[in-house]
Amino acid sequence: MYKAAIAGLGQIGLMYDFDPKRVAPASHTLAYKRTPDIQLIAAMDSRTSQEQYLNKLSPETKFYDDLVLMLRETKPDVVSVCTPPEHRLKILKTIVAEASPKIIFCEKPVALDVFDAKKILEFVRSTDCLVIPNLSRRWLGGMTRIKEAIDQKIFGELQKVHVKYTRGIFNTGSHIFDLIHWFVGAIDTVQVIGQVYTTADKDNDPSYDFLFKTINGTTGYAESFNDEQYYMFELDLYFAKGKVEIRESGNRVVYFEQGSHPLFSGFHSLHAVKEETNLLQESTIANAIQNIIEVLNGNSRPACDINDGLSPLFVADALQQSHVSKTMQKVKVKTYG
C-alpha cells in the first residue's frame, strides 16, 4: 500500500468535491480516497479552518498546518502539490529534502513565470523524484482516442490546427498549448496578430489572436473571444483525409472522414462518421491517480512530465514578446532530460 499526502486544501486539493455539479472525484483528496493501493495518510493547509472540511470527506486522514512536520512524520511515497505557484520552487525543495517521495503530483501552473520555470527545471534535474504535472486533458479518454488516431494516421497526416479560446494564454492557453504539443509536437514559432479583451485581463492574463507552427511543420491559427459574450474552448484538427472537432472544452468530439462531394463531381467533402459526447463526465483526477499507481508499480509511463508542464509557459512568453515586437518569435523552450 502506497502512502500519499497533499499540500494545499483549496479547490482542486479538497473543495471541488463539495460542489454537487462536479463529477466526483473532482479533488485530490477524494481521488486518493477512492483509489485502491494508495492511502491518503495526511493533508496540510496553512488555514486551520480547512480541517473541518477534510474531516467530512476523509476523516481518517490526519490534518497538518505545517508542511515540514507533515513530511517528517509521514514520509509519503506521493505528494500532491495544490498550492498557488508563487512559492512552488521552495515547496518542491522542501518536499524532496524532508520526505524524498517517489512522485510529486503538481497542479498547474507548475511555475509562476519563465524565470521560475528554468529554476524548477534545474532543480528537477538534480533529484531522483519524478514530478508529474496535472495536465488534466491527458487523462481524458476522448483526448487519448484522438491522440491514438493521430499516431495511427487514421485520417492521414495532421496538417492544420484551428483554435478558438477565451480567458488568457496562461489560463485556457496552457491546456490548448499542451494539447497541440501532445498531438503534433511543441509549438516552435508564434506571430501575434491582435489582442482581444477577456475577464482574465484583470489577472494580467492576455488573450491574443496568433499564427503558430510546430516543430513538425504543422501550421495553425488561434482566435480569442471575449468571454463576457460566451466561453470558448474549441479545436479543429484538419488531416489529409479527415477532420476532428473538439467542442465544449473537450466534452464533445466529432470525427469526419473524406468522401464524395454531394454537389460537385470530382471533388471531396467531409462527412461526420462518429460523435462522442459527455466526455467530461469522466473523472480525469481519478484517471491521473490510477496512472500514478501504475507508474509506481513499474507497469506504465507517466502521461506527462515536468517538460510538458512547463512548456506552455514558454509559449506564452513568446506570445507576449511577439505582441510587443510585432514580429514572429521563436519559442525558447528549456527542457530537462
Coordinates of C-alpha atoms in Angstrom, one line a residue:
M1 CA 0.0 0.0 0.0
Y2 CA 1.5 3.3 -1.1
K3 CA 1.2 6.4 1.1
A4 CA 0.0 9.8 -0.2
A5 CA -0.1 13.3 1.3
I6 CA -1.5 16.6 0.0
A7 CA 0.0 20.1 0.3
G8 CA -2.8 22.6 -0.1
L9 CA -6.5 22.1 0.6
G10 CA -8.1 24.7 -1.7
Q11 CA -10.4 24.0 -4.6
I12 CA -8.6 21.2 -6.5
G13 CA -7.0 19.9 -3.3
L14 CA -10.3 19.4 -1.5
M15 CA -13.2 21.8 -2.0
Y16 CA -14.3 20.8 -5.5
D17 CA -15.9 17.7 -4.1
F18 CA -18.4 19.9 -2.1
D19 CA -19.8 21.2 -5.4
P20 CA -22.7 18.9 -6.4
K21 CA -22.4 19.9 -10.1
R22 CA -18.9 18.5 -10.4
V23 CA -18.1 14.9 -11.4
A24 CA -16.7 13.1 -8.4
P25 CA -13.9 12.7 -7.6
A26 CA -13.0 16.2 -8.5
S27 CA -10.3 16.8 -5.9
H28 CA -7.0 15.2 -5.0
T29 CA -8.5 14.2 -1.6
L30 CA -11.4 12.2 -2.8
A31 CA -9.4 10.7 -5.8
Y32 CA -6.8 9.2 -3.4
K33 CA -9.6 8.1 -1.0
R34 CA -11.4 6.2 -3.8
T35 CA -8.2 4.6 -5.4
P36 CA -7.1 1.1 -4.3
D37 CA -3.4 0.5 -3.4
I38 CA -2.9 4.0 -2.0
Q39 CA -3.8 5.6 1.3
L40 CA -4.2 9.3 1.9
I41 CA -2.4 9.5 5.3
A42 CA -2.0 13.3 5.6
A43 CA -3.0 16.6 4.2
M44 CA -2.0 20.1 5.1
D45 CA -3.1 23.7 4.7
S46 CA -2.0 26.9 6.4
R47 CA -5.7 27.6 7.1
T48 CA -6.7 25.5 10.1
S49 CA -10.4 26.1 9.0
Q50 CA -9.8 23.5 6.2
E51 CA -9.5 20.7 8.8
Q52 CA -13.3 20.6 9.3
Y53 CA -13.8 20.0 5.5
L54 CA -11.1 17.4 5.4
N55 CA -12.8 15.5 8.2
K56 CA -16.1 15.5 6.3
L57 CA -14.5 14.0 3.2
S58 CA -11.7 11.8 4.6
P59 CA -11.9 11.6 8.4
E60 CA -9.1 9.1 8.7
T61 CA -6.6 11.5 7.1
K62 CA -4.5 13.5 9.6
F63 CA -4.6 17.2 9.2
Y64 CA -1.5 19.4 9.5
D65 CA -0.9 23.1 9.2
D66 CA 2.8 22.7 8.9
L67 CA 4.3 21.2 5.7
V68 CA 7.7 20.2 7.2
L69 CA 6.1 18.5 10.2
M70 CA 3.7 16.5 7.9
L71 CA 6.5 15.4 5.7
R72 CA 8.9 14.4 8.5
E73 CA 6.2 12.4 10.4
T74 CA 4.6 10.6 7.4
K75 CA 7.3 10.1 4.7
P76 CA 4.8 9.7 1.9
D77 CA 5.5 8.0 -1.4
V78 CA 3.4 10.5 -3.4
V79 CA 2.9 14.2 -2.5
S80 CA 0.2 16.3 -4.3
V81 CA 1.1 20.0 -4.5
C82 CA -2.1 22.0 -4.8
T83 CA -0.8 25.4 -3.6
P84 CA -0.6 28.6 -5.6
P85 CA 2.5 28.8 -7.8
E86 CA 4.1 31.8 -6.1
H87 CA 6.4 29.7 -3.9
R88 CA 6.4 26.5 -5.9
L89 CA 10.2 26.0 -6.1
K90 CA 10.5 26.4 -2.3
I91 CA 7.8 23.9 -1.7
L92 CA 9.3 21.3 -4.2
K93 CA 12.7 21.7 -2.5
T94 CA 11.1 21.2 1.0
I95 CA 9.2 18.1 -0.1
V96 CA 12.3 16.4 -1.6
A97 CA 14.5 17.4 1.4
E98 CA 12.1 16.2 4.1
A99 CA 10.5 13.2 2.6
S100 CA 12.2 12.1 -0.7
P101 CA 8.9 10.9 -2.2
K102 CA 8.9 8.8 -5.4
I103 CA 6.5 11.1 -7.1
I104 CA 5.3 14.7 -6.8
F105 CA 2.0 15.3 -8.5
C106 CA 1.9 19.0 -9.1
E107 CA -1.0 21.3 -10.1
K108 CA -0.7 23.8 -12.8
P109 CA 0.7 26.3 -13.4
V110 CA 3.8 24.5 -12.3
A111 CA 5.8 27.7 -12.3
L112 CA 4.9 31.4 -11.9
D113 CA 6.9 32.5 -15.0
V114 CA 9.7 31.5 -17.4
F115 CA 12.4 32.6 -14.9
D116 CA 10.8 30.4 -12.2
A117 CA 10.4 27.6 -14.7
K118 CA 14.1 27.5 -15.5
K119 CA 14.9 27.2 -11.8
I120 CA 12.4 24.4 -11.3
L121 CA 13.9 22.5 -14.3
E122 CA 17.4 22.8 -12.9
F123 CA 16.1 21.5 -9.5
V124 CA 14.3 18.6 -11.0
R125 CA 17.4 17.6 -12.9
S126 CA 19.3 17.4 -9.5
T127 CA 16.8 14.9 -7.9
D128 CA 15.5 11.4 -8.5
C129 CA 12.0 12.4 -7.7
L130 CA 9.6 12.2 -10.6
V131 CA 7.4 15.4 -11.0
I132 CA 4.2 14.8 -12.8
P133 CA 2.1 17.9 -13.7
N134 CA -1.7 17.7 -13.7
L135 CA -2.4 18.4 -17.3
S136 CA -5.9 17.1 -16.9
R137 CA -6.9 16.5 -20.6
R138 CA -4.1 14.0 -20.9
W139 CA -6.1 11.7 -18.7
L140 CA -9.4 12.2 -20.6
G141 CA -10.4 9.2 -22.6
G142 CA -11.8 11.3 -25.5
M143 CA -8.5 13.1 -25.9
T144 CA -6.5 9.9 -25.7
R145 CA -8.5 8.4 -28.6
I146 CA -7.7 11.5 -30.7
K147 CA -4.0 11.0 -29.9
E148 CA -4.2 7.4 -31.0
A149 CA -6.0 8.3 -34.3
I150 CA -3.2 10.8 -35.0
D151 CA -0.4 8.4 -34.2
Q152 CA -2.1 5.7 -36.3
K153 CA -2.7 8.1 -39.2
I154 CA -6.3 7.1 -39.4
F155 CA -7.1 10.2 -41.4
G156 CA -3.6 10.7 -42.8
E157 CA -1.2 13.5 -41.8
L158 CA -2.4 16.2 -39.5
Q159 CA -1.8 19.4 -41.5
K160 CA -3.5 22.3 -39.8
V161 CA -5.0 23.3 -36.4
H162 CA -7.6 26.0 -35.8
V163 CA -8.2 27.1 -32.2
K164 CA -11.0 29.2 -30.6
Y165 CA -10.5 30.2 -26.9
T166 CA -11.2 32.7 -24.2
R167 CA -9.6 33.6 -20.8
G168 CA -6.0 34.1 -21.5
I169 CA -2.8 32.5 -22.7
F170 CA -1.9 31.3 -19.2
N171 CA -5.3 30.0 -18.1
T172 CA -7.1 28.4 -21.1
G173 CA -4.0 28.7 -23.2
S174 CA -2.0 26.3 -21.1
H175 CA -4.5 23.5 -21.9
I176 CA -4.6 24.4 -25.6
F177 CA -0.8 24.6 -25.9
D178 CA -0.4 21.3 -24.2
L179 CA -2.9 19.5 -26.4
I180 CA -1.2 20.8 -29.5
H181 CA 2.2 19.7 -28.1
W182 CA 0.8 16.3 -27.3
F183 CA -1.0 15.8 -30.6
V184 CA 1.6 17.1 -33.1
G185 CA 4.7 18.4 -31.3
A186 CA 5.7 21.5 -29.5
I187 CA 4.8 25.0 -30.8
D188 CA 8.1 26.3 -32.3
T189 CA 7.2 29.8 -33.6
V190 CA 4.3 32.3 -33.0
Q191 CA 3.1 35.5 -34.5
V192 CA 0.6 37.7 -32.7
I193 CA -1.9 39.4 -34.9
G194 CA -4.1 41.2 -32.4
Q195 CA -5.4 41.2 -28.8
V196 CA -8.9 40.6 -27.5
Y197 CA -10.3 41.7 -24.1
T198 CA -11.4 38.9 -21.7
T199 CA -12.1 38.9 -18.0
A200 CA -8.7 37.3 -17.5
D201 CA -7.1 40.7 -18.3
K202 CA -7.6 41.8 -14.7
D203 CA -5.3 38.9 -13.7
N204 CA -2.6 40.0 -16.3
D205 CA -3.5 37.1 -18.5
P206 CA -3.9 38.5 -22.0
S207 CA -5.7 36.8 -25.0
Y208 CA -4.2 37.1 -28.4
D209 CA -5.1 36.1 -32.0
F210 CA -2.0 34.4 -33.4
L211 CA -0.4 32.2 -36.0
F212 CA 1.8 29.3 -35.0
K213 CA 3.9 26.5 -36.4
T214 CA 5.0 23.3 -34.6
I215 CA 8.4 21.7 -34.7
N216 CA 6.9 19.1 -37.0
G217 CA 5.8 21.7 -39.5
T218 CA 2.1 21.7 -38.7
T219 CA 0.6 25.2 -39.0
G220 CA -2.2 26.8 -37.1
Y221 CA -4.3 29.8 -36.2
A222 CA -5.7 30.7 -32.8
E223 CA -8.5 33.2 -32.3
S224 CA -9.5 34.6 -29.0
F225 CA -13.0 35.7 -27.9
N226 CA -14.5 37.9 -25.2
D227 CA -15.8 35.5 -22.5
E228 CA -18.4 38.1 -21.3
Q229 CA -20.2 37.2 -24.6
Y230 CA -19.5 33.4 -24.4
Y231 CA -16.9 31.0 -23.2
M232 CA -14.9 29.2 -25.9
F233 CA -12.5 26.2 -25.9
E234 CA -12.6 24.6 -29.4
L235 CA -10.0 22.9 -31.6
D236 CA -10.4 21.8 -35.3
L237 CA -7.8 19.3 -36.5
Y238 CA -7.5 19.1 -40.3
F239 CA -6.0 16.0 -41.8
A240 CA -5.2 15.0 -45.3
K241 CA -8.3 12.7 -45.4
G242 CA -10.5 13.9 -42.5
K243 CA -11.1 16.2 -39.6
V244 CA -11.6 16.1 -35.8
E245 CA -13.7 18.7 -34.0
I246 CA -13.2 19.2 -30.2
R247 CA -16.1 21.1 -28.7
E248 CA -17.4 22.2 -25.3
S249 CA -13.9 22.2 -23.7
G250 CA -13.5 18.6 -24.8
N251 CA -16.9 17.4 -23.7
R252 CA -17.9 16.6 -27.3
V253 CA -15.7 15.3 -30.2
V254 CA -16.8 14.8 -33.8
Y255 CA -14.9 12.7 -36.3
F256 CA -15.1 13.4 -40.1
E257 CA -13.7 11.4 -43.0
Q258 CA -13.2 12.3 -46.6
G259 CA -15.9 11.3 -49.1
S260 CA -17.6 12.2 -52.3
H261 CA -18.9 15.8 -52.5
P262 CA -22.7 15.7 -52.6
L263 CA -23.0 18.6 -55.1
F264 CA -19.9 18.7 -57.2
S265 CA -18.5 15.8 -59.2
G266 CA -14.8 15.2 -58.9
F267 CA -14.5 16.8 -55.5
H268 CA -14.4 15.6 -51.9
S269 CA -16.1 16.8 -48.8
L270 CA -16.1 15.9 -45.1
H271 CA -18.7 13.6 -43.7
A272 CA -19.3 13.0 -40.0
V273 CA -18.7 9.4 -39.1
K274 CA -18.6 9.4 -35.3
E275 CA -19.6 11.6 -32.4
E276 CA -18.6 11.2 -28.7
T277 CA -20.5 13.2 -26.1
N278 CA -20.4 13.8 -22.3
L279 CA -16.7 13.1 -22.2
L280 CA -16.2 15.4 -19.2
Q281 CA -18.4 13.1 -17.1
E282 CA -15.2 11.1 -16.7
S283 CA -13.0 12.0 -13.7
T284 CA -9.6 13.0 -15.0
I285 CA -8.2 13.3 -11.5
A286 CA -9.2 9.7 -10.8
N287 CA -7.5 8.6 -14.0
A288 CA -4.4 10.5 -13.1
I289 CA -4.1 8.9 -9.7
Q290 CA -4.5 5.5 -11.3
N291 CA -1.7 6.3 -13.8
I292 CA 0.5 7.3 -10.8
I293 CA -0.2 3.9 -9.2
E294 CA 0.8 2.1 -12.5
V295 CA 4.0 4.2 -12.7
L296 CA 4.8 3.3 -9.1
N297 CA 4.3 -0.4 -9.9
G298 CA 6.6 -0.1 -12.9
N299 CA 3.8 -1.0 -15.3
S300 CA 3.4 2.3 -17.1
R301 CA 5.0 5.6 -18.0
P302 CA 3.5 8.9 -16.8
A303 CA 1.1 10.6 -19.2
C304 CA 3.2 13.7 -18.9
D305 CA 6.3 15.1 -17.3
I306 CA 7.9 18.3 -16.0
N307 CA 8.8 19.4 -19.5
D308 CA 5.2 19.1 -20.6
G309 CA 4.0 21.0 -17.5
L310 CA 6.4 24.0 -18.1
S311 CA 6.3 24.1 -22.0
P312 CA 3.0 26.2 -22.1
L313 CA 4.8 29.0 -20.1
F314 CA 7.5 29.3 -22.8
V315 CA 4.8 29.5 -25.5
A316 CA 3.0 32.3 -23.5
D317 CA 6.3 34.1 -23.1
A318 CA 7.0 34.0 -26.8
L319 CA 3.5 35.3 -27.5
Q320 CA 4.0 38.3 -25.2
Q321 CA 7.3 39.1 -26.9
S322 CA 5.6 38.9 -30.3
H323 CA 2.8 41.2 -29.1
V324 CA 5.4 43.8 -28.0
S325 CA 7.8 43.5 -31.0
K326 CA 5.0 42.9 -33.6
T327 CA 7.3 40.2 -35.1
M328 CA 7.4 36.4 -35.3
Q329 CA 9.0 34.9 -32.2
K330 CA 10.7 31.5 -31.6
V331 CA 9.6 29.6 -28.5
K332 CA 12.7 29.3 -26.4
V333 CA 11.9 26.1 -24.5
K334 CA 14.3 24.8 -21.8
T335 CA 13.9 21.1 -21.2
Y336 CA 15.0 18.5 -18.7
G337 CA 16.2 15.0 -19.6

